[in-house]
């Protein structure tokens, strides 16, 4: 009986082992993980047997590894230095490229913010045929021709000194050179309603109000100085501004200086920024549109314009801006003709209704 019982137990154990072996194989990453565990266990058994006190074996292996490295370094020291230098150079180049990319991204964001306005056309269209008639000059580099053709430029770039008790206002247009081009030729200007109100109040006190033009965005230079010759008239509005419908009304100007002046030549200006009339000194770049400049500081700006050269000015862009004005006028006239035709058709339809 004892032998039969033992045989039955052995058979039962063999059957259980066969059933465990005949299980379904694992799929995908589970099978890979199981294989990696098995190989790791085999490697561990071969290299370092699993014992509680195997620290001596690990120390020996580390010591051997260090000796091998020292021997290699003694045999080939130049190669080791080259490898280390190559690694450091790659790391430094990678960091430098990252910084350059970040700078480029910031520059692109600033560039997109600044260039929301229309770009100035190129000056390569020499054989352009104008479709409309308006005031323009053949040569914008000849000051005598400009003084003869344009009434607003009769006193251009003559040494001018403003009288006492006169006001000086900084004008910072946002629409680029398109509106300044028209202000120089036709002697008109219109700003925001708040600035127009301030200018009319100043003109009511004294008739000598000077405007210092310093546009935003496209140019980091002062363009010129003009003088108001009339009060603000809300009824007389110019049709061909860059943005239609925004600027309503206008006042007349005379230009004394049209030159490019670097703002770094101007010292820090005073500015009252509090109800208590606290004075703060800052650069002209930080001033907003319509800020009043004190007379002592404004006279220094006049001296800088007197000493500046006539070689660089806004007139360099006037040939291209004339082309843009011609296109603007042509589009406006076409739209007016379409509106007139529609009005005529409406009148005819009303007349012949049955």
Coordinates of C-alpha atoms in Angstrom, one line a residue:
X1 CA 0.0 0.0 0.0
X2 CA 2.8 2.4 0.8
X3 CA 4.5 1.9 -2.5
X4 CA 1.2 2.5 -4.4
X5 CA 0.6 5.6 -2.5
X6 CA 4.0 7.0 -3.3
X7 CA 3.5 6.2 -7.0
X8 CA 0.2 8.0 -7.0
X9 CA 1.7 11.1 -5.4
X10 CA 4.6 11.2 -7.9
X11 CA 2.1 10.9 -10.8
X12 CA 0.0 13.7 -9.4
X13 CA 3.0 16.0 -9.0
X14 CA 4.1 15.3 -12.6
X15 CA 0.6 16.1 -13.9
X16 CA 0.6 19.4 -12.0
X17 CA 4.0 20.3 -13.4
X18 CA 2.9 19.5 -17.0
X19 CA -0.2 21.6 -16.6
X20 CA 1.9 24.6 -15.3
X21 CA 4.2 24.3 -18.3
X22 CA 1.4 24.0 -20.8
X23 CA -0.1 27.4 -19.9
X24 CA -0.7 30.0 -22.6
X25 CA 2.4 32.1 -23.5
X26 CA 2.4 35.8 -22.5
X27 CA 1.9 38.4 -25.2
X28 CA 3.6 41.6 -26.1
X29 CA 5.6 43.5 -23.6
X30 CA 4.7 41.1 -20.8
X31 CA 6.7 38.3 -22.5
X32 CA 9.6 40.7 -23.1
X33 CA 9.7 41.8 -19.4
X34 CA 9.7 38.2 -18.3
X35 CA 12.6 37.4 -20.6
X36 CA 14.5 40.4 -19.3
X37 CA 14.0 39.3 -15.8
X38 CA 15.2 35.8 -16.5
X39 CA 18.3 37.0 -18.3
X40 CA 19.0 39.5 -15.4
X41 CA 18.7 36.6 -12.9
X42 CA 21.0 34.4 -14.9
X43 CA 23.6 37.2 -15.3
X44 CA 23.4 38.0 -11.6
X45 CA 23.9 34.3 -10.7
X46 CA 26.9 34.1 -13.0
X47 CA 28.6 37.3 -12.0
X48 CA 27.7 37.8 -8.4
X49 CA 26.0 35.0 -6.5
X50 CA 23.1 36.2 -4.4
X51 CA 24.5 36.3 -0.8
X52 CA 23.9 38.6 2.0
X53 CA 27.7 39.2 2.4
X54 CA 28.8 39.9 -1.2
X55 CA 30.2 43.4 -0.6
X56 CA 33.8 42.1 -0.9
X57 CA 33.1 40.8 -4.5
X58 CA 31.7 44.2 -5.5
X59 CA 34.7 46.0 -4.1
X60 CA 37.1 43.8 -6.0
X61 CA 35.2 44.4 -9.3
X62 CA 35.2 48.1 -8.8
X63 CA 38.9 48.1 -8.0
X64 CA 39.6 46.1 -11.2
X65 CA 37.5 48.5 -13.3
X66 CA 39.4 51.5 -12.0
X67 CA 42.7 49.9 -12.7
X68 CA 41.7 49.2 -16.3
X69 CA 40.6 52.9 -16.7
X70 CA 43.9 54.2 -15.3
X71 CA 45.9 51.9 -17.6
X72 CA 44.0 53.1 -20.6
X73 CA 44.5 56.7 -19.6
X74 CA 48.3 56.2 -19.2
X75 CA 48.6 54.6 -22.6
X76 CA 46.4 57.0 -24.6
X77 CA 46.1 60.3 -22.7
X78 CA 45.5 62.5 -25.8
X79 CA 42.6 60.4 -26.9
X80 CA 40.9 60.7 -23.6
X81 CA 41.3 64.5 -23.6
X82 CA 40.0 64.7 -27.1
X83 CA 36.9 62.7 -26.2
X84 CA 36.2 64.9 -23.2
X85 CA 36.7 68.1 -25.2
X86 CA 34.4 66.9 -27.9
X87 CA 31.7 66.2 -25.4
X88 CA 32.1 69.6 -23.8
X89 CA 32.1 71.4 -27.1
X90 CA 28.9 69.5 -28.2
X91 CA 27.2 70.4 -25.0
X92 CA 28.2 74.1 -25.3
X93 CA 27.1 74.2 -28.9
X94 CA 23.7 72.7 -28.0
X95 CA 23.2 75.2 -25.2
X96 CA 24.2 78.1 -27.5
X97 CA 21.8 76.9 -30.2
X98 CA 19.0 76.7 -27.7
X99 CA 19.6 80.3 -26.6
X100 CA 19.8 81.5 -30.2
X101 CA 16.4 79.8 -31.0
X102 CA 14.8 81.5 -28.0
X103 CA 16.2 84.9 -29.1
X104 CA 14.8 84.3 -32.6
X105 CA 11.4 83.4 -31.3
X106 CA 11.3 86.6 -29.2
X107 CA 12.5 88.6 -32.1
X108 CA 9.8 87.1 -34.4
X109 CA 7.1 87.9 -31.8
X110 CA 8.2 91.5 -31.5
X111 CA 8.5 91.8 -35.3
X112 CA 4.9 90.6 -35.8
X113 CA 3.7 93.1 -33.2
X114 CA 5.5 96.0 -34.8
X115 CA 4.6 95.1 -38.5
X116 CA 0.9 95.0 -38.1
X117 CA 0.7 98.0 -40.5
X118 CA 1.1 97.9 -44.2
X119 CA 4.7 97.7 -45.5
X120 CA 6.2 100.5 -47.6
X121 CA 6.5 99.6 -51.3
X122 CA 10.0 99.2 -52.8
X123 CA 11.6 102.0 -54.7
X124 CA 12.4 100.0 -57.8
X125 CA 9.3 101.0 -59.8
X126 CA 11.0 103.8 -61.7
X127 CA 8.8 103.5 -64.8
X128 CA 5.5 103.7 -62.9
X129 CA 2.7 105.5 -64.7
X130 CA 0.5 107.5 -62.4
X131 CA -3.2 107.1 -62.9
X132 CA -4.4 110.1 -60.9
X133 CA -3.2 113.7 -60.6
X134 CA -2.0 115.0 -57.2
X135 CA 0.7 117.2 -55.8
X136 CA 4.2 115.6 -56.1
X137 CA 7.8 116.5 -57.0
X138 CA 10.2 115.1 -59.6
X139 CA 13.2 115.3 -57.3
X140 CA 12.8 115.1 -53.6
X141 CA 16.5 115.6 -53.0
X142 CA 16.6 119.2 -54.2
X143 CA 15.6 121.5 -51.4
X144 CA 15.0 124.5 -53.7
X145 CA 12.5 122.6 -55.8
X146 CA 10.7 121.5 -52.7
X147 CA 10.5 125.1 -51.4
X148 CA 9.2 126.3 -54.8
X149 CA 6.5 123.6 -55.3
X150 CA 5.2 123.2 -51.8
X151 CA 3.9 126.1 -49.8
X152 CA 4.3 124.3 -46.5
X153 CA 8.0 123.9 -47.1
X154 CA 9.0 127.5 -47.9
X155 CA 11.0 127.8 -44.7
X156 CA 12.4 124.3 -44.8
X157 CA 15.7 123.7 -42.9
X158 CA 16.4 127.3 -42.3
X159 CA 17.8 128.1 -38.8
X160 CA 14.6 128.9 -36.9
X161 CA 14.3 130.0 -33.3
X162 CA 10.9 129.9 -31.6
X163 CA 9.6 132.9 -29.7
X164 CA 9.0 133.0 -26.0
X165 CA 5.9 131.6 -24.4
X166 CA 5.5 129.0 -27.1
X167 CA 4.4 125.4 -26.5
X168 CA 6.2 122.2 -27.7
X169 CA 4.3 118.9 -28.1
X170 CA 5.7 115.5 -29.0
X171 CA 3.7 113.7 -31.7
X172 CA 4.1 109.9 -32.1
X173 CA 2.1 108.6 -35.0
X174 CA 1.4 104.9 -35.1
X175 CA 0.6 104.4 -38.8
X176 CA 4.1 104.7 -40.1
X177 CA 5.2 107.2 -42.8
X178 CA 2.0 107.1 -44.9
X179 CA 0.3 109.8 -43.0
X180 CA 3.5 111.8 -42.4
X181 CA 4.0 111.8 -46.2
X182 CA 0.6 113.5 -46.7
X183 CA 1.2 115.9 -43.8
X184 CA 4.4 117.2 -45.3
X185 CA 3.0 117.7 -48.8
X186 CA -0.4 119.1 -47.9
X187 CA 0.4 120.8 -44.6
X188 CA -2.4 119.1 -42.6
X189 CA -2.5 116.8 -39.6
X190 CA -5.0 115.0 -37.4
X191 CA -4.3 113.0 -34.3
X192 CA -6.5 111.2 -31.7
X193 CA -9.4 113.2 -30.2
X194 CA -7.7 113.7 -26.9
X195 CA -4.5 115.1 -28.5
X196 CA -6.5 117.3 -30.8
X197 CA -8.3 118.7 -27.9
X198 CA -5.1 119.5 -26.1
X199 CA -3.6 121.1 -29.1
X200 CA -6.6 123.3 -29.7
X201 CA -6.4 124.5 -26.1
X202 CA -2.8 125.3 -26.4
X203 CA -3.4 127.2 -29.7
X204 CA -6.1 129.3 -28.1
X205 CA -3.5 130.5 -25.5
X206 CA -0.7 131.3 -28.0
X207 CA -0.5 130.9 -31.7
X208 CA 3.0 129.4 -31.6
X209 CA 2.6 125.7 -31.0
X210 CA 5.4 123.4 -32.4
X211 CA 5.0 119.7 -33.1
X212 CA 8.0 117.4 -32.8
X213 CA 7.4 114.3 -34.9
X214 CA 8.8 111.0 -33.6
X215 CA 7.0 108.0 -35.1
X216 CA 6.6 104.6 -33.5
X217 CA 7.8 101.3 -34.7
X218 CA 9.3 101.7 -38.2
X219 CA 11.8 104.4 -37.4
X220 CA 13.8 105.0 -34.2
X221 CA 14.6 108.6 -35.3
X222 CA 13.0 112.0 -35.0
X223 CA 11.7 113.1 -38.4
X224 CA 11.1 116.9 -38.2
X225 CA 9.5 119.9 -36.5
X226 CA 6.3 121.7 -37.7
X227 CA 4.3 124.6 -36.5
X228 CA 0.5 124.9 -36.2
X229 CA -1.0 127.8 -38.3
X230 CA -4.7 127.1 -37.6
X231 CA -6.9 125.8 -34.9
X232 CA -8.5 122.3 -35.1
X233 CA -11.5 122.2 -37.5
X234 CA -13.6 119.1 -37.0
X235 CA -15.5 119.7 -40.2
X236 CA -12.6 119.7 -42.6
X237 CA -11.4 116.1 -42.8
X238 CA -9.0 114.6 -45.3
X239 CA -10.2 111.7 -47.3
X240 CA -6.9 109.9 -48.1
X241 CA -5.5 109.0 -44.7
X242 CA -4.0 105.6 -44.3
X243 CA -6.9 104.4 -42.1
X244 CA -10.2 105.8 -43.2
X245 CA -12.9 106.8 -40.8
X246 CA -10.6 107.1 -37.8
X247 CA -9.2 110.6 -38.3
X248 CA -11.9 113.3 -38.4
X249 CA -11.1 117.0 -38.7
X250 CA -7.7 118.6 -39.3
X251 CA -5.5 121.6 -38.7
X252 CA -2.9 123.3 -40.9
X253 CA 0.9 123.1 -40.6
X254 CA 4.2 124.7 -41.7
X255 CA 7.4 122.7 -41.6
X256 CA 10.6 124.1 -40.3
X257 CA 12.8 121.0 -40.2
X258 CA 12.7 117.7 -42.0
X259 CA 15.8 115.7 -41.0
X260 CA 16.6 112.4 -39.4
X261 CA 17.9 112.9 -35.8
X262 CA 19.1 110.1 -33.5
X263 CA 17.2 110.3 -30.2
X264 CA 20.3 109.2 -28.3
X265 CA 21.7 112.7 -29.0
X266 CA 18.9 114.2 -26.8
X267 CA 19.5 114.2 -23.1
X268 CA 16.9 112.9 -20.6
X269 CA 13.8 115.1 -20.4
X270 CA 11.7 116.0 -17.4
X271 CA 8.1 114.8 -17.0
X272 CA 5.5 115.6 -14.4
X273 CA 3.7 112.3 -13.7
X274 CA 1.7 113.0 -10.5
X275 CA -0.9 115.2 -9.1
X276 CA 1.7 116.6 -6.7
X277 CA 3.7 117.7 -9.8
X278 CA 6.6 115.3 -9.0
X279 CA 9.2 115.5 -11.7
X280 CA 10.7 112.4 -13.3
X281 CA 13.5 112.3 -15.9
X282 CA 13.4 109.8 -18.7
X283 CA 14.4 109.4 -22.3
X284 CA 12.3 110.7 -25.2
X285 CA 11.6 107.1 -26.3
X286 CA 9.4 106.6 -23.2
X287 CA 7.2 109.6 -23.9
X288 CA 3.6 109.0 -25.2
X289 CA 1.8 110.9 -27.9
X290 CA 0.8 114.4 -26.9
X291 CA 3.3 115.0 -24.1
X292 CA 4.3 118.7 -23.6
X293 CA 8.1 119.4 -23.5
X294 CA 9.4 122.3 -21.5
X295 CA 10.9 125.3 -23.4
X296 CA 14.5 125.0 -22.2
X297 CA 14.6 121.3 -23.3
X298 CA 12.9 122.0 -26.6
X299 CA 15.4 124.7 -27.5
X300 CA 18.1 122.1 -27.2
X301 CA 16.3 119.9 -29.6
X302 CA 16.1 122.9 -32.0
X303 CA 19.8 123.3 -31.8
X304 CA 20.3 119.6 -32.6
X305 CA 18.2 120.0 -35.7
X306 CA 20.1 123.1 -36.8
X307 CA 23.4 121.2 -36.6
X308 CA 22.1 118.0 -38.2
X309 CA 22.9 117.2 -41.8
X310 CA 20.4 117.1 -44.7
X311 CA 21.7 113.9 -46.2
X312 CA 19.2 111.5 -44.5
X313 CA 15.5 112.4 -44.2
X314 CA 12.0 111.0 -44.9
X315 CA 12.2 112.3 -48.5
X316 CA 14.1 109.1 -49.4
X317 CA 10.8 107.2 -49.2
X318 CA 8.6 109.7 -51.0
X319 CA 8.9 108.2 -54.5
X320 CA 7.5 104.9 -53.1
X321 CA 4.9 106.7 -51.0
X322 CA 3.7 108.6 -54.0
X323 CA 3.0 105.3 -55.8
X324 CA 1.0 104.2 -52.8
X325 CA -1.0 107.4 -52.7
X326 CA -1.8 107.0 -56.3
X327 CA -3.2 103.5 -55.7
X328 CA -5.2 104.8 -52.8
X329 CA -6.7 107.6 -54.7
X330 CA -7.5 105.3 -57.7
X331 CA -9.3 102.9 -55.4
X332 CA -11.3 105.7 -53.7
X333 CA -12.4 107.1 -57.0
X334 CA -13.5 103.7 -58.3
X335 CA -15.6 103.1 -55.2
X336 CA -17.2 106.6 -55.5
X337 CA -18.2 105.8 -59.1
X338 CA -19.7 102.5 -58.1
X339 CA -21.8 104.2 -55.4
X340 CA -23.0 106.9 -57.8
X341 CA -24.0 104.2 -60.3
X342 CA -26.0 102.4 -57.6
X343 CA -27.8 105.6 -56.6
X344 CA -28.7 106.3 -60.2
X345 CA -30.1 102.8 -60.6
X346 CA -32.2 103.2 -57.5
X347 CA -33.7 106.5 -58.7
X348 CA -34.5 104.9 -62.1
X349 CA -36.2 101.9 -60.4
X350 CA -38.3 104.3 -58.2
X351 CA -39.3 106.3 -61.3
X352 CA -40.5 103.4 -63.4
X353 CA -42.3 101.4 -60.8
X354 CA -45.7 100.2 -61.8

